[in-house]
Short mmCIF file of C-alpha atoms in Angstrom, two decimals:
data_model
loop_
_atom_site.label_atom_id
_atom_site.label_comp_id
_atom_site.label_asym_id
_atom_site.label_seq_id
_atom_site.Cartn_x
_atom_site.Cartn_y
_atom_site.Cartn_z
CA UNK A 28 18.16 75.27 -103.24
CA UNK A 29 16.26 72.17 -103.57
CA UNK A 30 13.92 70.45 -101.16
CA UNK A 31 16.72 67.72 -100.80
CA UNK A 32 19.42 70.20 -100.27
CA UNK A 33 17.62 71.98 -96.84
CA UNK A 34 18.64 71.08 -94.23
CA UNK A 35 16.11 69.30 -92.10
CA UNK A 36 15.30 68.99 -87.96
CA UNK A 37 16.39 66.07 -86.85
CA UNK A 38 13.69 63.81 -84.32
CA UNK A 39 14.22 62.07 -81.20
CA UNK A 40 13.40 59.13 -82.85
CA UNK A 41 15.87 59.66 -85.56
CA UNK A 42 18.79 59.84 -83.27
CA UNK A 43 21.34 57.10 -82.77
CA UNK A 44 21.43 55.66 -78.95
CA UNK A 45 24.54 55.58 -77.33
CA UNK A 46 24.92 52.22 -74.78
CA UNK A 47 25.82 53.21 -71.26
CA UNK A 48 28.77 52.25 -69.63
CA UNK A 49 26.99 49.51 -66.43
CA UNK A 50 27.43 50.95 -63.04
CA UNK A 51 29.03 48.55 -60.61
CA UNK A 52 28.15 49.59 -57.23
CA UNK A 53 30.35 48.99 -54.24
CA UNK A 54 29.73 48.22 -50.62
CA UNK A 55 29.93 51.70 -48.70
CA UNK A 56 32.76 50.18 -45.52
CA UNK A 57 31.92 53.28 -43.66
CA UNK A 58 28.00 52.34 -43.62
CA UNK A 59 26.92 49.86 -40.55
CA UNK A 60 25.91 46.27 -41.42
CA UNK A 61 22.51 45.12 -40.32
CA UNK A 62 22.22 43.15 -37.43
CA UNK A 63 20.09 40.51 -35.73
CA UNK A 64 17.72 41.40 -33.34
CA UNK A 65 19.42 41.25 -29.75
CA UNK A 66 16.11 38.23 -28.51
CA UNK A 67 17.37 36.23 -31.54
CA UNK A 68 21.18 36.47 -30.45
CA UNK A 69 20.24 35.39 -26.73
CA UNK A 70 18.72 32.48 -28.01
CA UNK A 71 21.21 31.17 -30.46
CA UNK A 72 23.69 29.85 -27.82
CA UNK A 73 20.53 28.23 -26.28
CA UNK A 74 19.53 26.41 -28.97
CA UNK A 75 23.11 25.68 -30.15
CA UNK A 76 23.33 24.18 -26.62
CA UNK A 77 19.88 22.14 -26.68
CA UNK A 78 20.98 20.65 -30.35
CA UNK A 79 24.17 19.11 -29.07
CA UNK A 80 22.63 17.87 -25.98
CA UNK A 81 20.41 15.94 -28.16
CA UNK A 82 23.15 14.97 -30.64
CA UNK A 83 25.21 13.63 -27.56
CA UNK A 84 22.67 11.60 -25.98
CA UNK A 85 21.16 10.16 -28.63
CA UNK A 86 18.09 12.17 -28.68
CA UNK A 87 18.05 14.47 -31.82
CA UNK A 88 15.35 12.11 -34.10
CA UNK A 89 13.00 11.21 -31.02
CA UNK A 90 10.34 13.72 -32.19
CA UNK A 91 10.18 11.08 -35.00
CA UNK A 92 10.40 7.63 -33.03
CA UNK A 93 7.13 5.74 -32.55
CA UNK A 94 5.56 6.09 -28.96
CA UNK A 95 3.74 2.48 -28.02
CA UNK A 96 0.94 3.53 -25.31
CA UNK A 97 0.66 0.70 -23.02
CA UNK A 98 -2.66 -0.06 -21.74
CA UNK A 99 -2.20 -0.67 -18.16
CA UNK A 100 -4.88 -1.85 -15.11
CA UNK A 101 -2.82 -0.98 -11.61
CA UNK A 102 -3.87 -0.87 -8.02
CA UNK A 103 -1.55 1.15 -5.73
CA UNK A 104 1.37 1.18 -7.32
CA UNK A 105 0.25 3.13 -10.65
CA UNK A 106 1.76 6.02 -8.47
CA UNK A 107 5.25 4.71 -9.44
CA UNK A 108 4.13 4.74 -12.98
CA UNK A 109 2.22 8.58 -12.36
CA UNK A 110 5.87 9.70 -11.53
CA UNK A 111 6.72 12.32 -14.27
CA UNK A 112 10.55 11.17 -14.24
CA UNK A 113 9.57 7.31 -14.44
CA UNK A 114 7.36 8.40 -17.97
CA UNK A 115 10.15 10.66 -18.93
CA UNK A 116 12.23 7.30 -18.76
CA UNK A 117 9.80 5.19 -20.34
CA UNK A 118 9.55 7.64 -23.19
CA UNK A 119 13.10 7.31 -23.96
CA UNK A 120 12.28 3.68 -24.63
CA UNK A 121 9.11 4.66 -26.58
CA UNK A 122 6.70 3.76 -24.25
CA UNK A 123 3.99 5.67 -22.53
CA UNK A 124 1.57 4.12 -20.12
CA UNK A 125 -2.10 4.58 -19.86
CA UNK A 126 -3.68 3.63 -16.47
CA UNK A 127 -6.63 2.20 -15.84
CA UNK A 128 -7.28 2.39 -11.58
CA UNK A 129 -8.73 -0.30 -9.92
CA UNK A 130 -7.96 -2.37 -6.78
CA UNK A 131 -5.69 -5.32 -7.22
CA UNK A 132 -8.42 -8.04 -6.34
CA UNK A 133 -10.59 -6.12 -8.88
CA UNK A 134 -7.93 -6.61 -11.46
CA UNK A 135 -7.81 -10.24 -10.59
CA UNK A 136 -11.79 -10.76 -10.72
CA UNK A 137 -12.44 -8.90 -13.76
CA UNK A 138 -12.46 -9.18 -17.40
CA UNK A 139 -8.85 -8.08 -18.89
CA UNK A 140 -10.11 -7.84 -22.40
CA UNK A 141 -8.08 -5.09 -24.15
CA UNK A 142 -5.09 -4.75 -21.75
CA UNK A 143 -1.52 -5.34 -22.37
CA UNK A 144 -0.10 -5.00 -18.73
CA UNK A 145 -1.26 -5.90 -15.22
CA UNK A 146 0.26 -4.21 -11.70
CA UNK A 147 -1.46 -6.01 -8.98
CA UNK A 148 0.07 -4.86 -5.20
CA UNK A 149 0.38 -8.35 -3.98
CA UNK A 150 0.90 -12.27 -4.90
CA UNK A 151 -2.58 -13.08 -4.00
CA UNK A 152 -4.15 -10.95 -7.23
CA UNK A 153 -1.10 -11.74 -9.01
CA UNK A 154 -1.77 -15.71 -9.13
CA UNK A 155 -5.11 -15.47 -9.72
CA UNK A 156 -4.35 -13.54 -12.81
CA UNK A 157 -1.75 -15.69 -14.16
CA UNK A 158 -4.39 -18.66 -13.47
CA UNK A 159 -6.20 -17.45 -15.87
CA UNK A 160 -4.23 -16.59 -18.56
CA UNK A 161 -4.17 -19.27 -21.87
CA UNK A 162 -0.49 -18.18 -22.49
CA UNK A 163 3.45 -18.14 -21.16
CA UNK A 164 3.34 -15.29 -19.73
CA UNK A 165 6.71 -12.55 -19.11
CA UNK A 166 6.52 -10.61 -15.70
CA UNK A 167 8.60 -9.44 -13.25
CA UNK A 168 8.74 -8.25 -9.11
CA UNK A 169 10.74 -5.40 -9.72
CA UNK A 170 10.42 -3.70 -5.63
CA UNK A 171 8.74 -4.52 -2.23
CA UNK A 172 6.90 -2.89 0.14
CA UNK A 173 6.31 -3.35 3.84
CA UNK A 174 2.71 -2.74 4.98
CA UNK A 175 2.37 -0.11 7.55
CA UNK A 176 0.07 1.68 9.43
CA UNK A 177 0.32 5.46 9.20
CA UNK A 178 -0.74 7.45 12.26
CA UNK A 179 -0.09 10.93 14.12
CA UNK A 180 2.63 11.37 17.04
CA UNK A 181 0.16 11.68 19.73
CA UNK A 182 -1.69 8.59 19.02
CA UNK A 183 1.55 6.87 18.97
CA UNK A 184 2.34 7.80 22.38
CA UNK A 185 -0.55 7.00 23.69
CA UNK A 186 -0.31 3.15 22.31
CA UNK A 187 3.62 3.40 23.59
CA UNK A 188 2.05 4.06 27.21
CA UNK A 189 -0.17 1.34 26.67
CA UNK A 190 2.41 -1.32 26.06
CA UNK A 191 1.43 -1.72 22.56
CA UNK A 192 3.70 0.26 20.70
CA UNK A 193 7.50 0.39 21.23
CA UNK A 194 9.72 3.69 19.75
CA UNK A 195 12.99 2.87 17.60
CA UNK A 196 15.45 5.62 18.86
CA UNK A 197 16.80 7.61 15.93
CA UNK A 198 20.64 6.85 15.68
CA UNK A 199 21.25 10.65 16.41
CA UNK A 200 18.74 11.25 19.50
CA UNK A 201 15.80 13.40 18.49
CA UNK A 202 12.06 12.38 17.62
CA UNK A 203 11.52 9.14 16.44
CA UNK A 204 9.34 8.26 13.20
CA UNK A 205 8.66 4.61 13.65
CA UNK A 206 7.57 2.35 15.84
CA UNK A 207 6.60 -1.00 16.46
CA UNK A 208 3.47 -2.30 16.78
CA UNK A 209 2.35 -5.50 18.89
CA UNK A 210 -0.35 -6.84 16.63
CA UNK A 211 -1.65 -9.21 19.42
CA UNK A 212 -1.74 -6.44 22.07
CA UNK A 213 -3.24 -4.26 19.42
CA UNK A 214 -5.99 -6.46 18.02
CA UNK A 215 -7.12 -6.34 21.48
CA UNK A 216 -7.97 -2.42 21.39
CA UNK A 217 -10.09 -3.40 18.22
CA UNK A 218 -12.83 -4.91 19.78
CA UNK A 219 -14.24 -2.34 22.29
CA UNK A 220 -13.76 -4.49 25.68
CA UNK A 221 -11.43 -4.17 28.38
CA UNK A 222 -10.31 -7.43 27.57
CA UNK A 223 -11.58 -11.00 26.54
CA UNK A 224 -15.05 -10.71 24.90
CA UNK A 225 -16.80 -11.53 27.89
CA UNK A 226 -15.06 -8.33 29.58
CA UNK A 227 -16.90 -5.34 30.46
CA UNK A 228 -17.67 -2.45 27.75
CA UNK A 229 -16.44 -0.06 30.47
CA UNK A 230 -13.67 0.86 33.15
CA UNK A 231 -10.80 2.81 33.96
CA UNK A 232 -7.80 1.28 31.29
CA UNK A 233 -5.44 4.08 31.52
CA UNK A 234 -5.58 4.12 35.52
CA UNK A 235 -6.91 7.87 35.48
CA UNK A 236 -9.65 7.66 38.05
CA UNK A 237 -12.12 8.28 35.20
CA UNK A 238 -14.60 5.04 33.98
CA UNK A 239 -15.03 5.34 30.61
CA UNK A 240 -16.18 3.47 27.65
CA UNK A 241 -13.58 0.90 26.72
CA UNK A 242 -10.91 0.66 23.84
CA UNK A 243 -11.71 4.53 23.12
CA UNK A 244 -8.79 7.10 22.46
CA UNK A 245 -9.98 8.84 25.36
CA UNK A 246 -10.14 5.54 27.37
CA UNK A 247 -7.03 4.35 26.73
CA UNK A 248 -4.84 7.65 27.88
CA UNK A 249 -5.30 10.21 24.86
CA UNK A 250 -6.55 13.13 26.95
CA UNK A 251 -4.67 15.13 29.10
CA UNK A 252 -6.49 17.99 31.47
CA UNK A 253 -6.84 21.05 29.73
CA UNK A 254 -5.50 19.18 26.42
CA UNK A 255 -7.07 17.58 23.50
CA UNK A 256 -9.46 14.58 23.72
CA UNK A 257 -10.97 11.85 21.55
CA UNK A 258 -13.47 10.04 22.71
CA UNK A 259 -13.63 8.01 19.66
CA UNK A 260 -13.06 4.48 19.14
CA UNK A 261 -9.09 2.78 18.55
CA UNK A 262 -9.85 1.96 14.63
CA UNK A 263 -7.74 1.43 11.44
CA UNK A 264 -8.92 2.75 8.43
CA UNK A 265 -8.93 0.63 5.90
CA UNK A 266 -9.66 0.12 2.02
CA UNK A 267 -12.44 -2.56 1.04
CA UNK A 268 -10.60 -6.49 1.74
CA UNK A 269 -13.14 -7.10 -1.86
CA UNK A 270 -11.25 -5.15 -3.95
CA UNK A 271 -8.36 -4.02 -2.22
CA UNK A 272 -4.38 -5.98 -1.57
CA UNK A 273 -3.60 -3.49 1.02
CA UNK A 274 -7.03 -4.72 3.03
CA UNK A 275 -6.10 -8.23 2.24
CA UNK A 276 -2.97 -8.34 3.64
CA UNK A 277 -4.24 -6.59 6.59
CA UNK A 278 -6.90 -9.47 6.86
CA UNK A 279 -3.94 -11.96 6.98
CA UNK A 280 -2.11 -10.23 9.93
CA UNK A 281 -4.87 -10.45 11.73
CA UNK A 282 -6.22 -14.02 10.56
CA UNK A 283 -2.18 -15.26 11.43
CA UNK A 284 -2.65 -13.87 15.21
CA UNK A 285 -6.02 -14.65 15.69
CA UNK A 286 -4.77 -18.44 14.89
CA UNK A 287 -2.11 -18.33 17.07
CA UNK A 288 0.75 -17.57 15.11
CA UNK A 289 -0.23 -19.50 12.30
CA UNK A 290 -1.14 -19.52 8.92
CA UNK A 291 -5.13 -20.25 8.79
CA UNK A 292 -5.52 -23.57 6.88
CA UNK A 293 -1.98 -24.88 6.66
CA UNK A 294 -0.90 -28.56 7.74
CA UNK A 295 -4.98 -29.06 7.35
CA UNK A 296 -5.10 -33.00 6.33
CA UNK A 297 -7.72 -31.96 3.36
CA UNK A 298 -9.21 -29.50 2.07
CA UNK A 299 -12.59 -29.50 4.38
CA UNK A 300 -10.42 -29.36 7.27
CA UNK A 301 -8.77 -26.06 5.90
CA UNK A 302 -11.70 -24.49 4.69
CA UNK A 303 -13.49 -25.05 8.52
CA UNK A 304 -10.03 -23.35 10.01
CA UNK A 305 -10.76 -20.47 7.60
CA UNK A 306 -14.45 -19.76 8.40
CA UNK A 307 -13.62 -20.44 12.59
CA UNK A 308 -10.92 -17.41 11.85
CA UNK A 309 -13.24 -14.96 9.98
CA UNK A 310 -15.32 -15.46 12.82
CA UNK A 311 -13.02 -14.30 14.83
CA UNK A 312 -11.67 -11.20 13.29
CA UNK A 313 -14.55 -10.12 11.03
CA UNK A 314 -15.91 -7.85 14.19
CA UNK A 315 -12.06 -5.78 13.72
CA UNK A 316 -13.03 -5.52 10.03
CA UNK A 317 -16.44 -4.67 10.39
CA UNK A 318 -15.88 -1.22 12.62
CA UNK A 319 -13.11 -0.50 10.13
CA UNK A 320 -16.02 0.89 7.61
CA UNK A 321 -14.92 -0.71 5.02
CA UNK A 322 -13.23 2.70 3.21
CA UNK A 323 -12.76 3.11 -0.49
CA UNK A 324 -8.75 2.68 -1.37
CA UNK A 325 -6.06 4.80 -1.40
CA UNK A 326 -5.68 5.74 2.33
CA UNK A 327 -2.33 7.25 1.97
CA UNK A 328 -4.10 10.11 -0.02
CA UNK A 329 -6.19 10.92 2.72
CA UNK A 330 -3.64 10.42 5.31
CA UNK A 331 -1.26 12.75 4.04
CA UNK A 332 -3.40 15.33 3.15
CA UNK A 333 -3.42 18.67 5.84
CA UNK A 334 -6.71 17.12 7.30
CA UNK A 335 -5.14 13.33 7.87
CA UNK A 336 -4.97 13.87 11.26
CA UNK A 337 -8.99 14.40 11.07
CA UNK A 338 -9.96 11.71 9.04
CA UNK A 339 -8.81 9.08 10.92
CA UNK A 340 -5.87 8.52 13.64
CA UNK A 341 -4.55 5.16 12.14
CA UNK A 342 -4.85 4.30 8.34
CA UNK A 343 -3.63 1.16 6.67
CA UNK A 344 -1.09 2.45 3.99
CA UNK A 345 2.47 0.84 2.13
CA UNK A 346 5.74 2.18 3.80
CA UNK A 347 7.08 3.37 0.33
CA UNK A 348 4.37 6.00 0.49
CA UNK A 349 5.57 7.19 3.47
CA UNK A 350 9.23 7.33 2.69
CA UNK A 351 8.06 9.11 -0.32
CA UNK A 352 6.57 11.33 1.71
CA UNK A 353 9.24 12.33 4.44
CA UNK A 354 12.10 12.27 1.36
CA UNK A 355 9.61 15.33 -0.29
CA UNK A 356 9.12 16.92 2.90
CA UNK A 357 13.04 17.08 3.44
CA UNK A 358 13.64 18.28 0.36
CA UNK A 359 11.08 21.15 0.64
CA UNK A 360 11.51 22.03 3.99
CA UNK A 361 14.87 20.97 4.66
CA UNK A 362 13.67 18.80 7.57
CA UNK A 363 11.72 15.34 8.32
CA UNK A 364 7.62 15.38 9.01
CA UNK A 365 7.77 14.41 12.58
CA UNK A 366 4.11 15.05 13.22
CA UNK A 367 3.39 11.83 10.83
CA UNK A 368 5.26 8.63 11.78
CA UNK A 369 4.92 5.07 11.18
CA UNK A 370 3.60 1.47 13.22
CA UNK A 371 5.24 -1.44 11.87
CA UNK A 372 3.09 -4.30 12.48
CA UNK A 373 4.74 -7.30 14.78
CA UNK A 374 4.22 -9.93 13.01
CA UNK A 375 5.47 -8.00 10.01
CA UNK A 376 3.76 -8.61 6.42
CA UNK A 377 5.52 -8.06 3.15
CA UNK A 378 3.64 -6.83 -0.51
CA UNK A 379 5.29 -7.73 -3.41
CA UNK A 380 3.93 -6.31 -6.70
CA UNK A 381 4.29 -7.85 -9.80
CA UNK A 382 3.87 -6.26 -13.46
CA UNK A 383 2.27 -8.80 -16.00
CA UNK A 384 2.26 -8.69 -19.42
CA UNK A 385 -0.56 -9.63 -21.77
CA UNK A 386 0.63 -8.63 -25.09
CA UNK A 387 3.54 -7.97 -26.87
CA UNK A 388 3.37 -4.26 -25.73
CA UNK A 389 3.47 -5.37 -22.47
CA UNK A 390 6.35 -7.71 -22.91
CA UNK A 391 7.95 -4.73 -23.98
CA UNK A 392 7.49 -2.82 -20.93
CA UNK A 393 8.04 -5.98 -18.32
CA UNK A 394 12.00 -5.69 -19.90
CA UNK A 395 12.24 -2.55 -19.52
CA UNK A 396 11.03 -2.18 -16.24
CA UNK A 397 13.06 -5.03 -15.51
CA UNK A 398 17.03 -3.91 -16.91
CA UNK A 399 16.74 -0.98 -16.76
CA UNK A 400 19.09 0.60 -13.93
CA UNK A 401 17.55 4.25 -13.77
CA UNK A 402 14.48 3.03 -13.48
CA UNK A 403 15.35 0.94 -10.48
CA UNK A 404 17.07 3.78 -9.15
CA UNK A 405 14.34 5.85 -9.45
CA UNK A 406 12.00 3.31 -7.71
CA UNK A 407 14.40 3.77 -4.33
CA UNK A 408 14.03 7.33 -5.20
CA UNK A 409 10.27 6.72 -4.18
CA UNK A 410 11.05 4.86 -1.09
CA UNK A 411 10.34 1.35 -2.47
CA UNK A 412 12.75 -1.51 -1.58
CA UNK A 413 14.14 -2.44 -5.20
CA UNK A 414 15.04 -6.19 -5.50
CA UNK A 415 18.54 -7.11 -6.63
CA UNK A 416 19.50 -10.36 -8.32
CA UNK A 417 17.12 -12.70 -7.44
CA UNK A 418 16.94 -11.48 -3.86
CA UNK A 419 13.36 -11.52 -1.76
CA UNK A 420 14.51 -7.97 -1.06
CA UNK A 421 17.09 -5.35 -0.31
CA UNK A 422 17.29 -2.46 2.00
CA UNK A 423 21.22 -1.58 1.79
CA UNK A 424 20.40 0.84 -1.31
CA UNK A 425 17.04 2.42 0.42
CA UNK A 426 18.90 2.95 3.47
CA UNK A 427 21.41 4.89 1.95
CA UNK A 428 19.52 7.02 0.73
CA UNK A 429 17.61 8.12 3.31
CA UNK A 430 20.82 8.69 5.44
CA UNK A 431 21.91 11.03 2.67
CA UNK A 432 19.07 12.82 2.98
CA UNK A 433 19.07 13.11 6.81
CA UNK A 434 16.09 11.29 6.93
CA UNK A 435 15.78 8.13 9.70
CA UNK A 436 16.42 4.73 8.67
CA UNK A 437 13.95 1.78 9.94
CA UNK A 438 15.59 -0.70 11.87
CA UNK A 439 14.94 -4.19 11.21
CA UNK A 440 12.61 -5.44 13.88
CA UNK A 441 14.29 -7.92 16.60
CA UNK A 442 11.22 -10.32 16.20
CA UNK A 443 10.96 -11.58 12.42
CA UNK A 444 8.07 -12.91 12.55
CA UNK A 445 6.37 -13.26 9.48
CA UNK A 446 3.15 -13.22 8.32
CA UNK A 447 2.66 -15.68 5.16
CA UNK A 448 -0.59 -15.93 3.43
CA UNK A 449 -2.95 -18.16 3.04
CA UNK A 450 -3.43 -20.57 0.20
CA UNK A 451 -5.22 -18.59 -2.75
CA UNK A 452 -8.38 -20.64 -1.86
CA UNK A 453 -8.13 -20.08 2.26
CA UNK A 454 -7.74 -16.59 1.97
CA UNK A 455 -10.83 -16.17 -0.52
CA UNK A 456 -12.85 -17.92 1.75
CA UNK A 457 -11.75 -15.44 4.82
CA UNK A 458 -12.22 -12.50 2.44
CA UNK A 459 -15.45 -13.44 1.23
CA UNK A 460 -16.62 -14.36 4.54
CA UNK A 461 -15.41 -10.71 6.29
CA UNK A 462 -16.25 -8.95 3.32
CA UNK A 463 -19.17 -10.46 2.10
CA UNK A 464 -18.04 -9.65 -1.24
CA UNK A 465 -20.06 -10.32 -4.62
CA UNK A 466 -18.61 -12.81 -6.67
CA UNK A 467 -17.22 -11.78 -9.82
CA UNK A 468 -17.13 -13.47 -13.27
CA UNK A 469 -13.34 -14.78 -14.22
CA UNK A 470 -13.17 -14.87 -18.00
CA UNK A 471 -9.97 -15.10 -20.04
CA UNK A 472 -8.71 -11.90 -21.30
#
């Protein structure tokens, strides 16, 4: 047999492959499907939720709208604007604004150079700033705000004994929180006599038996045997009248009484005439003013803090701060503050704050503040008294709702006699002669 007839082993190499036949797998049914993790499954239905609320209102691309910060200076009533649902409603218009604190005169005296909005407290600041300005100007009065003074039950009774202060009854009996104040009978426990100037420093004014230094808390009834005592002097505390609206309102209460009922300056024949009036007045009432000491602002800070009632008895603050107040106590504690309650000055002195705009930003904000009706309702929300078409004022909507929340409604006083300012020029020239404040450089923003 040949070589080419053996047979011969053959390799793996030399073998021919065979293709297999692909293997389709199939889904086992009986084998359980994987599932989410229970934290993700709780939070679907949330999130499904949150993405239609945002679809529904309108909201779903804000993350990607442009937010215009508004540079802002504002004296007391920033704290409407420090209100976390006012910015919650300002950021649905894409505005945020960033405050700048300072008194409202300050804001009228100093340079406005990079602002776009003004919020002076009252009309005095306010026309001195829109004096200045080069420009048509958009602004708007969107509330007002009584001024007040803010003391403690027992001082209030004590000034009811008096004769000074009068109680308005709540409509349902209980304690009442206001009362009003006779600014004439009042102004006389400011300047530590029994009575005129040329009356004694001394005597017996609350008929106890007991001489004792006059116009003191003490003096005038406060103690009671084996009760508390203050021997201190009857005092307002007050914010600077240099810098502060508050102060300067308070200056023209007392400048209207002290001049008989009158507005220092007016029906003057000139000028000189008006400007003698004004200086005879500060004359007057700068001794009520000076034993004030002349306190830095923001009084209702102090006064409604847990050691008010230390600080100082009386202290000159905005009723909308109080409101604010009483409508956060009820809804905390379920019932009014009646330790804290309120003098409403006779004659009676309206603040009306105005927001100014000084860019385009700020004409921006000025509208919105302006239309829009959540905002407004927020504003009575705070205990401000929103204006309504044109109007100097309403209290129907305030009213409302303090009754809703069981808190007491102030009744309109029967004597409306009210306080109106001096001219811009009268009332610097009482300021500046009761504060002896530094004059300050008025440049065009």
């Amino acid at each position: 047999m040949s070589e080419a007839d053996r047979p011969h082993a053959t390799s793996e190499a030399d073998r021919p492959r065979t293709a297999q036949e692909p293997r389709l797998r199939t889904r086992d049914r009986n084998r359980p499907r994987a599932r989410l993790p229970a934290h993700v499954l709780l939070a679907l239905p949330l999130a499904l939720a949150g993405l239609i609320a945002l679809l529904v209102t309108g909201n779903a691309l804000r993350p990607f709208d442009r937010v215009v910060t508004i540079e802002a200076r504002m004296a007391s009533k920033s704290d409407y604007f420090k209100d976390p649902e006012v910015q919650r409603l300002l950021l649905k218009h894409g505005l945020r604004v960033d405050i700048h604190r300072l008194g409202s005169r300050g804001i009228a005296t100093q340079s406005l150079t990079g602002m776009d909005a003004v919020f002076p407290s009252g009309q005095p600041a306010a026309k001195l700033i829109l004096d200045r300005q080069d420009r048509s100007v958009r602004s708007v009065r969107p509330f007002v705000t009584p001024l007040v003074l803010g003391t403690f039950r027992a001082y209030a009774e004590t000034l009811e004994k008096m004769g000074v202060a009068t109680a308005q009854p709540p409509a349902g009996g209980g304690r009442a929180l206001y009362y009003d104040l006779d600014m004439d009978r009042f102004m006389g426990l400011l300047d530590g006599r029994m009575g005129t100037k040329d009356q004694a420093l001394t005597g017996d004014q609350d008929r106890d038996g007991v001489t004792e230094r006059a116009d003191t808390w003490n003096g005038i009834g406060f103690d009671r045997p084996g009760g508390r005592s203050n021997s201190g002097r009857v005092l307002v505390r007050t914010s600077s009248v240099c810098e502060s609206n508050a102060a300067g309102t308070y200056l023209s209460i007392l400048a209207f009484v002290a001049n008989g009922d009158s507005t220092p300056g007016a029906g003057q024949a000139d000028e000189t005439e008006a400007m003698a009036e004004a200086r005879t007045v500060a004359r007057k009432i700068k001794p009520l003013i000076d034993l004030q000491g002349m306190w830095a602002d923001e009084q209702a800070d102090s006064y409604l803090s847990d050691l008010g009632e230390s600080i100082a008895p009386i202290s000159l603050i905005y009723e909308h701060q109080y409101l604010a107040h009483q409508i956060a106590h009820e809804r905390e504690h379920g019932e009014a503050d009646t330790d804290r309650v309120l003098l409403y000055p006779t004659p009676y002195a309206l603040t009306e704050p105005q927001l100014i705009s000084l860019s385009g930003e700020g004409d921006r904000l000025v509208r919105v503040v302006q239309d829009d009706p959540e905002l407004r309702r927020r504003a009575i929300e705070l205990g401000f008294r929103v204006r309504f078409s044109g109007e100097d004022g309403t209290s129907d909507q305030l009213n409302g709702y303090l009754a809703d929340h069981g808190i007491q409604v102030p009744r309109p006083n029967r004597d409306e006699t009210k306080v109106y300012e001096p001219d811009l020029d009268v009332l610097e020239e009482i300021i500046d002669s009761v504060g002896t404040c530094p004059r300050a450089a008025r440049d065009t923003p």
